[in-house]
Coordinates of C-alpha atoms and ligand atoms in Angstrom, one line a residue:
M439 CA -21.2 -96.2 10.4
R440 CA -20.3 -93.2 11.2
M441 CA -21.2 -93.7 15.0
L442 CA -19.5 -97.1 14.8
R443 CA -16.1 -95.8 14.1
L444 CA -16.2 -93.0 16.2
V445 CA -17.0 -95.2 19.1
L446 CA -13.8 -97.4 17.9
W447 CA -11.8 -94.2 17.3
G448 CA -12.8 -93.6 21.6
A449 CA -11.4 -97.5 22.4
V450 CA -8.3 -96.9 20.3
A451 CA -7.9 -93.3 22.2
S452 CA -8.8 -95.2 25.3
V453 CA -5.8 -97.9 25.3
A454 CA -3.6 -95.1 23.8
I455 CA -4.1 -93.1 26.6
A456 CA -4.3 -96.5 29.5
L457 CA -0.6 -97.2 27.5
G458 CA 0.6 -94.0 27.9
L459 CA 0.3 -93.5 31.3
A460 CA 1.1 -96.6 32.2
S461 CA 5.2 -95.3 30.9
T462 CA 7.4 -94.9 33.4
G463 CA 10.2 -93.3 34.6
L464 CA 12.2 -96.0 33.2
V465 CA 10.1 -95.9 30.0
P466 CA 9.4 -92.8 29.5
S467 CA 6.4 -91.6 27.7
R468 CA 5.7 -91.0 24.5
L469 CA 1.9 -90.6 25.2
P470 CA 1.4 -87.7 22.6
E471 CA -0.7 -84.1 23.7
L472 CA -2.8 -85.1 26.0
A473 CA -4.7 -82.2 26.0
R474 CA -6.7 -83.1 22.6
L475 CA -7.6 -86.1 24.4
P476 CA -11.9 -86.2 25.7
L477 CA -9.5 -86.9 29.1
A478 CA -8.0 -84.1 29.1
A479 CA -11.1 -82.4 31.0
S480 CA -10.8 -85.4 33.6
V481 CA -6.7 -84.3 34.7
G482 CA -6.4 -82.2 38.3
G483 CA -7.7 -82.4 41.3
P484 CA -7.3 -81.8 45.0
F485 CA -4.8 -82.9 47.9
E486 CA -3.2 -81.8 51.0
L487 CA 0.2 -83.0 50.8
T488 CA 3.1 -81.6 53.2
D489 CA 6.0 -79.0 51.3
Q490 CA 9.8 -79.4 51.9
S491 CA 9.4 -77.2 54.6
G492 CA 7.6 -79.4 56.4
K493 CA 4.2 -77.2 56.1
R494 CA 1.3 -78.6 55.2
F495 CA 0.8 -77.4 50.9
S496 CA -3.3 -78.1 49.2
S497 CA -4.1 -78.1 45.9
A498 CA -6.4 -75.0 46.8
Q499 CA -3.1 -72.6 46.9
L500 CA -2.4 -73.3 43.5
A501 CA -5.6 -72.1 42.7
G502 CA -5.7 -68.6 40.0
K503 CA -2.0 -69.6 38.5
P504 CA -0.6 -71.5 36.5
F505 CA 1.4 -74.4 37.5
A506 CA 3.9 -77.3 35.8
L507 CA 3.3 -80.6 38.1
F508 CA 4.7 -83.9 38.0
F509 CA 5.7 -86.9 40.0
G510 CA 9.1 -88.8 41.0
F511 CA 11.1 -89.4 43.5
T512 CA 14.9 -88.2 44.7
Q513 CA 16.3 -91.4 44.1
C514 CA 15.2 -91.3 40.6
P515 CA 18.6 -91.5 38.5
D516 CA 17.1 -89.7 35.1
V517 CA 13.9 -89.1 34.4
C518 CA 13.6 -86.2 37.2
P519 CA 16.6 -84.9 37.7
T520 CA 16.6 -84.0 34.1
T521 CA 13.1 -82.8 34.1
L522 CA 14.0 -80.8 36.7
L523 CA 17.1 -79.2 35.4
E524 CA 15.0 -78.7 32.0
L525 CA 12.0 -76.9 34.1
S526 CA 14.9 -74.8 35.9
N527 CA 16.8 -73.7 32.6
Q528 CA 13.0 -72.6 30.9
L529 CA 12.4 -71.0 34.0
A530 CA 15.5 -68.5 33.7
E531 CA 14.9 -68.4 30.0
L532 CA 11.7 -67.5 30.6
G533 CA 12.5 -65.2 33.4
G534 CA 9.8 -62.4 34.1
N535 CA 7.0 -64.2 31.8
A536 CA 6.9 -67.2 34.0
R537 CA 6.7 -64.8 37.2
E538 CA 3.0 -66.7 37.7
L539 CA 4.0 -70.4 37.2
T540 CA 4.6 -72.6 40.3
I541 CA 6.4 -76.2 39.4
V542 CA 5.1 -79.3 41.7
F543 CA 6.6 -81.8 42.5
I544 CA 5.9 -84.6 44.2
T545 CA 7.4 -87.4 45.0
V546 CA 5.9 -91.6 44.9
D547 CA 8.3 -92.2 47.3
P548 CA 6.9 -91.1 50.9
E549 CA 9.1 -93.9 52.8
R550 CA 12.6 -92.2 51.6
D551 CA 11.3 -88.7 50.8
T552 CA 11.1 -86.7 54.1
P553 CA 10.7 -83.5 53.3
E554 CA 14.3 -82.5 54.8
L555 CA 15.3 -84.6 52.2
L556 CA 12.9 -82.8 49.4
A557 CA 14.4 -79.6 50.9
A558 CA 18.2 -80.6 50.1
Y559 CA 17.3 -82.2 46.8
L560 CA 15.5 -79.4 45.6
K561 CA 18.4 -76.8 46.6
S562 CA 19.7 -78.0 43.0
F563 CA 17.0 -76.8 41.0
D564 CA 15.3 -73.3 40.7
A565 CA 13.8 -72.2 43.9
R566 CA 10.4 -72.1 42.8
V567 CA 10.8 -75.8 42.5
V568 CA 7.7 -76.8 45.6
G569 CA 8.3 -80.7 46.8
L570 CA 5.9 -82.5 48.1
T571 CA 5.2 -85.3 50.2
G572 CA 3.0 -86.9 52.5
T573 CA 1.3 -90.4 53.3
P574 CA 0.9 -93.3 50.9
A575 CA -2.5 -92.8 50.6
E576 CA -2.5 -89.1 49.9
I577 CA -0.1 -89.3 47.2
A578 CA -2.1 -92.3 46.0
T579 CA -5.2 -89.6 46.2
A580 CA -2.7 -86.8 43.8
A581 CA -1.7 -89.6 41.6
R582 CA -5.3 -90.4 41.3
A583 CA -6.5 -86.9 40.3
Y584 CA -3.7 -87.1 37.8
R585 CA -4.4 -90.5 36.3
A586 CA -0.2 -90.7 37.5
V587 CA 1.0 -94.6 37.9
Y588 CA 3.9 -95.6 39.7
E589 CA 5.4 -98.6 41.1
K590 CA 7.9 -99.9 44.0
V591 CA 10.8 -102.3 41.9
A592 CA 13.2 -104.4 43.7
T593 CA 16.5 -104.2 43.0
S594 CA 19.6 -105.3 44.3
G595 CA 20.1 -102.9 46.6
G596 CA 16.5 -102.2 48.1
Y597 CA 14.0 -101.0 45.5
T598 CA 13.4 -98.2 42.8
M599 CA 10.4 -96.5 41.6
N600 CA 8.8 -96.4 37.9
H601 CA 6.1 -93.8 37.4
T602 CA 4.6 -91.7 34.5
A603 CA 7.2 -89.4 33.5
L604 CA 4.7 -86.8 31.8
V605 CA 4.7 -82.9 33.1
Y606 CA 1.1 -81.7 33.7
L607 CA 0.7 -77.4 32.4
M608 CA -1.8 -76.5 34.2
D609 CA -3.7 -73.3 33.4
A610 CA -5.0 -70.9 35.9
K611 CA -8.5 -72.5 36.2
G612 CA -6.6 -75.8 37.2
L613 CA -7.5 -77.3 33.3
L614 CA -5.2 -79.3 31.6
A615 CA -3.3 -77.2 28.9
S616 CA -1.1 -79.5 27.6
T617 CA 2.0 -82.3 29.0
L618 CA 5.3 -82.0 28.3
T619 CA 7.4 -85.5 27.5
F620 CA 10.7 -86.6 28.3
Q621 CA 13.5 -85.1 26.6
E622 CA 11.2 -83.2 24.7
P623 CA 13.2 -80.7 22.3
A624 CA 13.4 -77.8 24.9
A625 CA 12.6 -75.1 22.3
T626 CA 8.9 -77.3 22.1
Q627 CA 8.9 -77.1 25.9
R628 CA 9.7 -73.4 25.6
Q629 CA 6.1 -72.5 23.3
K630 CA 4.0 -74.7 25.3
L631 CA 5.1 -72.9 28.5
A632 CA 4.6 -69.8 26.7
R633 CA 1.5 -70.5 25.3
L634 CA 0.2 -71.9 29.2
L635 CA 1.6 -68.4 30.7
E636 CA -0.6 -66.8 27.3
R637 CA -3.8 -68.7 28.8
K638 CA -6.4 -66.6 30.7
Ligands
NI779 NI1 11.8 -90.5 38.0

């Protein structure tokens, strides 16, 4: 009976994960702490993309230091600019303690988000934000590694992108430490970031 219960609970958790990660920028994720779920160990992985200065950027460059990573696009009306602003404010608040922290913003709209456009967009935020773009296949690889989802949605004026709105807090070993969810209280985010920076 206990075994069966465990199996059933596992199934429930899997469904919750699937639903949470299917949440989009327009319907922000309410997924609880990913880190508590068994799937946490399988979040993260290698990718090769291009940064906002046009240089190739490998996930290997992130090794040995904590980073906060999320997916979005520069024409996002709400979630992405808010997240970047919140993270920039957190970096300012954390001051020297956040020296080691890199913020990684990966576009899910490479068709429009060229390195030049990313560079111009990111001028409005903390200078530590690394903006990454690439070929559709390169971006798909990065999104798969983080179990993030995105899709193109037609609008009257063209298209928009729905995307996973979680911020993945990765430790120096490249393991998922926690996640930030959209419009979580600033104090909660600060605690999570501070805990991330304390992890060895
Ligand atoms: Ni967005």
